[in-house]
Amino acid sequence: MADTQKTTDSKQPTAKQMTGADILVRCLHEEKVEYVFGYPGGAVLHIYDAIFKQDGFKHILVRHEQAALHAADAYSRSTGKVGVALVTSGPGATNAVTGIATAYMDSIPMVIISGQVPTYAIGEDAFQECDTVGITRPCVKHNFLVKDVRDIAATMKKAFYVAASGRPGPVLVDIPKDITADLCKFEYPESVSLRSYNPVTKGHLGQIKKALKLLAEAKRPMVYSGGGVVLGDASAHLIKLVQAMGVPITSTLMGLGGFPASDEKFLGMLGMHGTYEANMAMQECDVLLAVGARFDDRVIGNTAHFLSNPRTIIHIDIDPSSISKRVKIDVPIVGDVKSVLADMNELIATEKASNQFVQNTTALAAWFKQIEAWRSKKCLNFAQSSEVIKPQYVIQKLHEVTKGEAFVTSDVGQHQMWAAQYYKFNEPRRWINSGGLGTMGVGLPYAMGVQLAHPNAQVACVTGEGSIQMNIQELSTCAQYHLPIKVIMLNNRYLGMVRQWQEFFYENRYSESYMDSLPDFVKLAEAYGHVGMQITKPGDVEGALKEAFDMKSRFVFLDFITDQKENVFPMIQNGKGLSEMILANDIGAEDL
Amino acid sequence: MRHIISLLMENEAGALSRVAGLFSARGYNIESLTVAPTEDPTLSRMTIVTSGSDAVIEQIIKQLNKLIDVVKVLDLNDGKFIERELMLVKVKATGNFREEMKRMSDIFRGRIIDVADGSFTIELTGSGSKLDAFIESLDKAAILETVRTGASGIGRGDRILKV
Ligand SMILES: Cc1ncc(C[n+]2csc(CCOP(=O)(O)OP(=O)(O)O)c2C)c(N)n1
């Protein structure tokens, strides 16, 4: 490919000059980009021609721009590197918006390049023109419109820097077509500095000491960790701190894996579908250390109820605007979670002799005794059946068969919550889902991004028959790139999460939540050249999973026909407080 | 409470819409917003008059700081400051009104900057409340048209907002 000489440009470059398109490609090389997820179109044809002539990165052709964004997003989530997507102007850009907003809500570093109509046509309602910078402004960390070929390199450098630094997020670079044909010399800036953007990293030492003291003196200390721990690669530091202090810890949906689920101190996920012990401990603790979490409405339930129990709150976050946004914070620590946790660990170690930060062990023992009492409710127990497949059981078996080591992506709905509850993540960046925006349709493209980043890893996409159909076209992409993903579809023939709410809050009026006219998913998978399996009996679940994961080089679509009316428990209803959960046995489920 | 927030931002296309978009997206009030380039042409200075509880104002400041184009933010209400706004009012100036308008303008230290057969245009600067007071004191029927710039603010003494 590299030696195909094709100079179709009308403007002949001089020895040192390059087209904007070539410059763009070179920028991506400089940033050591491995994959670009994209879809071509008129406004980006020069760029695609430049891609044709290079072999520094691989372009992955998706079947819908939304999937390009999700795949790049998951590439980033699973590696920590910046994800890159490329789309054309107009519909290409609008199709990308859901993916951009999804990444934005979960603070995922991405650079999105969008084509734009030529500069001279902007504002004339040209074919495939849309105000991409305007449309995406509320859902990007920052965006740029490049109006001069000489600005491409500097803008790309800034884009990667802004995306990955501070609180990460997607950055969009909109490039008009004529700019990609214009010529100039390529020079990639060595470094970048913006007078208006200087994210803090080091936390305030005085505040950190104060926090440690409060935690040591606490009777009922608690750690609440979030996605920031995963994104900030701070897991090892968090584990060290929690072990040193010996305190209980819970995690948000986005933080799962940041602290090993198999550890005794881990109380499971908290929030709307969190465990009884995690939510009770969160409510009852007297000193709370929040690390890279943002007191989201799905996490603390009714804010007034949460605040009705007095507790001292310490909050570590890189984004000052996350602090005291929903809940007033007593000890704010603005900084990179990794750096702050490292400072905490160091202080504990150096101050060992002075006994300054030693826990009150008697109080801690009593606190754990209380926690054990909550734990003994076994809130995640469910009624097993020999007739019909319980969705929770599928996830338990998935965990067993993959030895807890798989990357698990999920869509949005009941299946997502079951995956979060029953797949016990012991490592960060293994659990990939849309927490903030809650975007149905992410599961399959997420799995693509993860599998490309980790070619030899086991990648499972836990989905529902509703969600999977939102990006089902990507079965084709998976075939093209031989991605051996395993789709674990929990097929309840309902938009289950919607149905659950209708059951609870709308007297079983299942308005438009039944999924009718479902395709034969086995045949559908086969039509794309994949392996399809349908599993209807509980006894076959484990065998099917083993068989699927043994097919190491094949994409396998497992259609599990599950109990139609299973609900996700525990559950905190909208407007209720953390300690006001409904448990499975409250509504008469047996076997608890 | 009413707050006046001053900020310096990169003088770049779209910077204004980022600020305006932030206020609408997060449901913050904007009473007025003025913006113009500074003596350093790469920077624009903006004055935003808003209102909200302390917690809301704290969020507004943090969110503004988070915008990549925003270089510096200052809540003028954190210290002593001066606020000025310019208003142009076109009033009826026929018969009795002609004398009356001249008198009112003088009382409020306005200047008549355009004189036509049936109307005067009065220029007035001051704090927002002074301008309000002027409007209040005019006979409603006499007011033909008004235009206000929105407040500009600056800290007193050595409170300086500069890069
Ligand atoms: C794009 C999008 N549209 C609508 C919703 C609202 N929603 C949340 S969960 C859900 C049902 C999901 O159904 P399914 O994928 O079958 O999963 P289940 O809940 O049955 O496990 C819906 C419609 C959403 N989250 N995303």
mmCIF file of C-alpha atoms in Angstrom, chain A residues 138-331:
data_model
loop_
_atom_site.group_PDB
_atom_site.id
_atom_site.type_symbol
_atom_site.label_atom_id
_atom_site.label_comp_id
_atom_site.label_asym_id
_atom_site.label_seq_id
_atom_site.Cartn_x
_atom_site.Cartn_y
_atom_site.Cartn_z
ATOM 1 C CA PRO A 138 -22.573 21.154 24.933
ATOM 2 C CA CYS A 139 -21.237 17.598 24.809
ATOM 3 C CA VAL A 140 -17.513 18.042 24.246
ATOM 4 C CA LYS A 141 -14.753 19.134 26.552
ATOM 5 C CA HIS A 142 -13.715 21.479 23.783
ATOM 6 C CA ASN A 143 -13.990 21.780 20.026
ATOM 7 C CA PHE A 144 -12.228 23.545 17.191
ATOM 8 C CA LEU A 145 -13.004 24.645 13.660
ATOM 9 C CA VAL A 146 -9.781 24.716 11.658
ATOM 10 C CA LYS A 147 -9.824 27.506 9.098
ATOM 11 C CA ASP A 148 -6.242 27.433 7.898
ATOM 12 C CA VAL A 149 -4.063 24.517 6.891
ATOM 13 C CA ARG A 150 -1.253 26.017 8.956
ATOM 14 C CA ASP A 151 -3.339 25.495 12.095
ATOM 15 C CA ILE A 152 -3.975 21.771 11.689
ATOM 16 C CA ALA A 153 -0.888 20.496 13.488
ATOM 17 C CA ALA A 154 -1.123 22.867 16.434
ATOM 18 C CA THR A 155 -4.848 22.230 16.778
ATOM 19 C CA MET A 156 -4.387 18.462 16.778
ATOM 20 C CA LYS A 157 -1.670 18.761 19.406
ATOM 21 C CA LYS A 158 -3.992 20.842 21.565
ATOM 22 C CA ALA A 159 -6.879 18.442 20.973
ATOM 23 C CA PHE A 160 -4.950 15.421 22.246
ATOM 24 C CA TYR A 161 -3.597 17.389 25.183
ATOM 25 C CA VAL A 162 -6.961 18.765 26.264
ATOM 26 C CA ALA A 163 -8.704 15.401 25.773
ATOM 27 C CA ALA A 164 -6.291 13.469 27.968
ATOM 28 C CA SER A 165 -5.344 15.956 30.681
ATOM 29 C CA GLY A 166 -7.277 17.166 33.707
ATOM 30 C CA ARG A 167 -10.741 15.672 33.784
ATOM 31 C CA PRO A 168 -10.600 13.905 30.425
ATOM 32 C CA GLY A 169 -13.230 14.235 27.741
ATOM 33 C CA PRO A 170 -13.937 14.223 24.028
ATOM 34 C CA VAL A 171 -12.493 16.983 21.849
ATOM 35 C CA LEU A 172 -13.776 17.534 18.333
ATOM 36 C CA VAL A 173 -11.797 19.016 15.463
ATOM 37 C CA ASP A 174 -13.921 20.141 12.522
ATOM 38 C CA ILE A 175 -11.945 20.502 9.296
ATOM 39 C CA PRO A 176 -13.381 22.010 6.098
ATOM 40 C CA LYS A 177 -12.602 20.064 2.959
ATOM 41 C CA ASP A 178 -10.537 22.772 1.235
ATOM 42 C CA ILE A 179 -8.242 22.956 4.239
ATOM 43 C CA THR A 180 -7.387 19.290 3.781
ATOM 44 C CA ALA A 181 -6.258 20.001 0.212
ATOM 45 C CA ASP A 182 -4.289 23.162 0.993
ATOM 46 C CA LEU A 183 -0.549 22.903 1.304
ATOM 47 C CA CYS A 184 1.933 23.816 3.976
ATOM 48 C CA LYS A 185 4.979 22.526 5.771
ATOM 49 C CA PHE A 186 4.425 19.977 8.495
ATOM 50 C CA GLU A 187 5.758 20.790 11.891
ATOM 51 C CA TYR A 188 4.361 19.053 14.933
ATOM 52 C CA PRO A 189 4.691 21.155 18.079
ATOM 53 C CA GLU A 190 6.858 19.537 20.734
ATOM 54 C CA SER A 191 4.734 20.750 23.560
ATOM 55 C CA VAL A 192 1.592 22.669 24.181
ATOM 56 C CA SER A 193 0.600 25.192 26.760
ATOM 57 C CA LEU A 194 -2.653 27.070 27.050
ATOM 58 C CA ARG A 195 -2.805 30.110 29.282
ATOM 59 C CA SER A 196 -6.483 29.442 29.859
ATOM 60 C CA TYR A 197 -6.134 25.793 30.793
ATOM 61 C CA ASN A 198 -3.899 24.549 33.593
ATOM 62 C CA PRO A 199 -5.427 21.528 35.304
ATOM 63 C CA VAL A 200 -4.242 20.928 38.841
ATOM 64 C CA THR A 201 -2.667 17.629 39.746
ATOM 65 C CA LYS A 202 -1.228 17.861 43.253
ATOM 66 C CA GLY A 203 -3.726 17.984 46.079
ATOM 67 C CA HIS A 204 -3.372 20.452 48.949
ATOM 68 C CA LEU A 205 -1.231 18.799 51.614
ATOM 69 C CA GLY A 206 -2.951 20.529 54.509
ATOM 70 C CA GLN A 207 -6.315 19.242 53.313
ATOM 71 C CA ILE A 208 -4.905 15.764 52.808
ATOM 72 C CA LYS A 209 -3.622 15.648 56.393
ATOM 73 C CA LYS A 210 -6.924 16.891 57.676
ATOM 74 C CA ALA A 211 -8.681 14.149 55.726
ATOM 75 C CA LEU A 212 -6.448 11.414 57.115
ATOM 76 C CA LYS A 213 -6.981 12.644 60.626
ATOM 77 C CA LEU A 214 -10.749 12.679 60.212
ATOM 78 C CA LEU A 215 -10.692 9.166 58.786
ATOM 79 C CA ALA A 216 -8.499 7.883 61.602
ATOM 80 C CA GLU A 217 -10.777 9.360 64.235
ATOM 81 C CA ALA A 218 -13.938 8.130 62.585
ATOM 82 C CA LYS A 219 -16.158 5.570 64.220
ATOM 83 C CA ARG A 220 -17.823 4.534 60.992
ATOM 84 C CA PRO A 221 -15.462 5.424 58.144
ATOM 85 C CA MET A 222 -16.326 4.563 54.586
ATOM 86 C CA VAL A 223 -14.751 4.929 51.161
ATOM 87 C CA TYR A 224 -16.907 5.591 48.110
ATOM 88 C CA SER A 225 -14.955 5.286 44.886
ATOM 89 C CA GLY A 226 -16.000 6.194 41.386
ATOM 90 C CA GLY A 227 -15.033 6.230 37.744
ATOM 91 C CA GLY A 228 -12.278 8.724 38.473
ATOM 92 C CA VAL A 229 -10.254 5.991 40.129
ATOM 93 C CA VAL A 230 -10.447 3.869 36.985
ATOM 94 C CA LEU A 231 -9.815 6.756 34.589
ATOM 95 C CA GLY A 232 -7.020 8.121 36.755
ATOM 96 C CA ASP A 233 -5.283 4.721 36.937
ATOM 97 C CA ALA A 234 -5.348 5.061 40.689
ATOM 98 C CA SER A 235 -6.547 1.579 41.538
ATOM 99 C CA ALA A 236 -3.294 0.330 43.076
ATOM 100 C CA HIS A 237 -3.069 3.417 45.266
ATOM 101 C CA LEU A 238 -6.672 3.052 46.361
ATOM 102 C CA ILE A 239 -6.157 -0.588 47.303
ATOM 103 C CA LYS A 240 -3.084 0.332 49.321
ATOM 104 C CA LEU A 241 -4.916 3.078 51.174
ATOM 105 C CA VAL A 242 -7.992 1.012 51.962
ATOM 106 C CA GLN A 243 -5.841 -1.877 53.173
ATOM 107 C CA ALA A 244 -3.729 0.421 55.323
ATOM 108 C CA MET A 245 -6.788 1.976 56.923
ATOM 109 C CA GLY A 246 -8.780 -1.249 56.997
ATOM 110 C CA VAL A 247 -12.037 0.498 56.193
ATOM 111 C CA PRO A 248 -15.042 -0.640 54.155
ATOM 112 C CA ILE A 249 -15.411 0.523 50.576
ATOM 113 C CA THR A 250 -18.172 0.720 48.009
ATOM 114 C CA SER A 251 -18.034 1.716 44.369
ATOM 115 C CA THR A 252 -20.250 3.356 41.812
ATOM 116 C CA LEU A 253 -21.250 1.607 38.603
ATOM 117 C CA MET A 254 -18.397 3.407 36.863
ATOM 118 C CA GLY A 255 -15.824 2.586 39.507
ATOM 119 C CA LEU A 256 -16.292 -1.201 39.480
ATOM 120 C CA GLY A 257 -12.959 -2.995 39.319
ATOM 121 C CA GLY A 258 -11.134 -0.035 40.839
ATOM 122 C CA PHE A 259 -11.099 -2.065 44.043
ATOM 123 C CA PRO A 260 -11.240 -5.871 43.863
ATOM 124 C CA ALA A 261 -14.760 -7.190 44.358
ATOM 125 C CA SER A 262 -13.394 -10.347 45.964
ATOM 126 C CA ASP A 263 -11.951 -8.407 48.901
ATOM 127 C CA GLU A 264 -13.798 -8.656 52.229
ATOM 128 C CA LYS A 265 -13.843 -4.890 52.618
ATOM 129 C CA PHE A 266 -15.706 -4.400 49.391
ATOM 130 C CA LEU A 267 -19.428 -4.009 49.995
ATOM 131 C CA GLY A 268 -20.441 -4.138 46.358
ATOM 132 C CA MET A 269 -21.884 -1.414 44.189
ATOM 133 C CA LEU A 270 -24.037 1.290 45.763
ATOM 134 C CA GLY A 271 -26.911 3.311 44.394
ATOM 135 C CA MET A 272 -30.266 2.625 42.793
ATOM 136 C CA HIS A 273 -29.448 -1.064 42.315
ATOM 137 C CA GLY A 274 -26.647 -1.241 44.827
ATOM 138 C CA THR A 275 -26.324 -3.820 47.573
ATOM 139 C CA TYR A 276 -28.122 -3.477 50.867
ATOM 140 C CA GLU A 277 -24.848 -3.331 52.802
ATOM 141 C CA ALA A 278 -23.276 -0.693 50.556
ATOM 142 C CA ASN A 279 -26.284 1.624 50.660
ATOM 143 C CA MET A 280 -26.828 1.209 54.389
ATOM 144 C CA ALA A 281 -23.153 1.838 55.141
ATOM 145 C CA MET A 282 -23.146 4.866 52.871
ATOM 146 C CA GLN A 283 -26.128 6.236 54.746
ATOM 147 C CA GLU A 284 -24.857 5.421 58.228
ATOM 148 C CA CYS A 285 -21.154 6.233 57.996
ATOM 149 C CA ASP A 286 -19.801 9.180 59.953
ATOM 150 C CA VAL A 287 -16.794 10.037 57.780
ATOM 151 C CA LEU A 288 -17.015 9.486 54.055
ATOM 152 C CA LEU A 289 -14.087 9.591 51.666
ATOM 153 C CA ALA A 290 -15.317 10.093 48.101
ATOM 154 C CA VAL A 291 -12.668 9.391 45.490
ATOM 155 C CA GLY A 292 -13.289 10.359 41.874
ATOM 156 C CA ALA A 293 -17.049 10.080 42.284
ATOM 157 C CA ARG A 294 -19.691 12.746 41.864
ATOM 158 C CA PHE A 295 -22.678 12.056 44.132
ATOM 159 C CA ASP A 296 -24.853 11.345 41.112
ATOM 160 C CA ASP A 297 -28.642 11.144 41.570
ATOM 161 C CA ARG A 298 -28.587 7.394 40.782
ATOM 162 C CA VAL A 299 -25.964 6.935 43.470
ATOM 163 C CA ILE A 300 -27.164 8.765 46.578
ATOM 164 C CA GLY A 301 -30.897 8.694 45.897
ATOM 165 C CA ASN A 302 -32.863 11.503 47.470
ATOM 166 C CA THR A 303 -30.321 14.160 48.425
ATOM 167 C CA ALA A 304 -32.296 15.533 51.377
ATOM 168 C CA HIS A 305 -32.656 12.017 52.764
ATOM 169 C CA PHE A 306 -28.942 11.394 52.268
ATOM 170 C CA LEU A 307 -28.090 14.585 54.132
ATOM 171 C CA SER A 308 -30.510 13.854 56.955
ATOM 172 C CA ASN A 309 -27.793 11.685 58.502
ATOM 173 C CA PRO A 310 -24.917 13.931 59.483
ATOM 174 C CA ARG A 311 -21.515 12.839 58.264
ATOM 175 C CA THR A 312 -18.253 14.526 57.410
ATOM 176 C CA ILE A 313 -17.478 14.296 53.712
ATOM 177 C CA ILE A 314 -14.032 14.381 52.159
ATOM 178 C CA HIS A 315 -13.996 14.587 48.383
ATOM 179 C CA ILE A 316 -11.018 14.037 46.093
ATOM 180 C CA ASP A 317 -11.660 15.052 42.504
ATOM 181 C CA ILE A 318 -9.714 16.538 39.638
ATOM 182 C CA ASP A 319 -12.656 18.697 38.632
ATOM 183 C CA PRO A 320 -13.374 21.532 41.077
ATOM 184 C CA SER A 321 -16.897 21.821 39.685
ATOM 185 C CA SER A 322 -17.650 18.261 40.836
ATOM 186 C CA ILE A 323 -17.034 19.336 44.400
ATOM 187 C CA SER A 324 -20.055 20.647 46.307
ATOM 188 C CA LYS A 325 -22.170 20.368 43.161
ATOM 189 C CA ARG A 326 -24.950 18.233 44.616
ATOM 190 C CA VAL A 327 -23.788 17.758 48.194
ATOM 191 C CA LYS A 328 -21.853 20.195 50.351
ATOM 192 C CA ILE A 329 -18.327 18.934 50.949
ATOM 193 C CA ASP A 330 -16.501 19.479 54.241
ATOM 194 C CA VAL A 331 -12.971 18.717 53.098
#
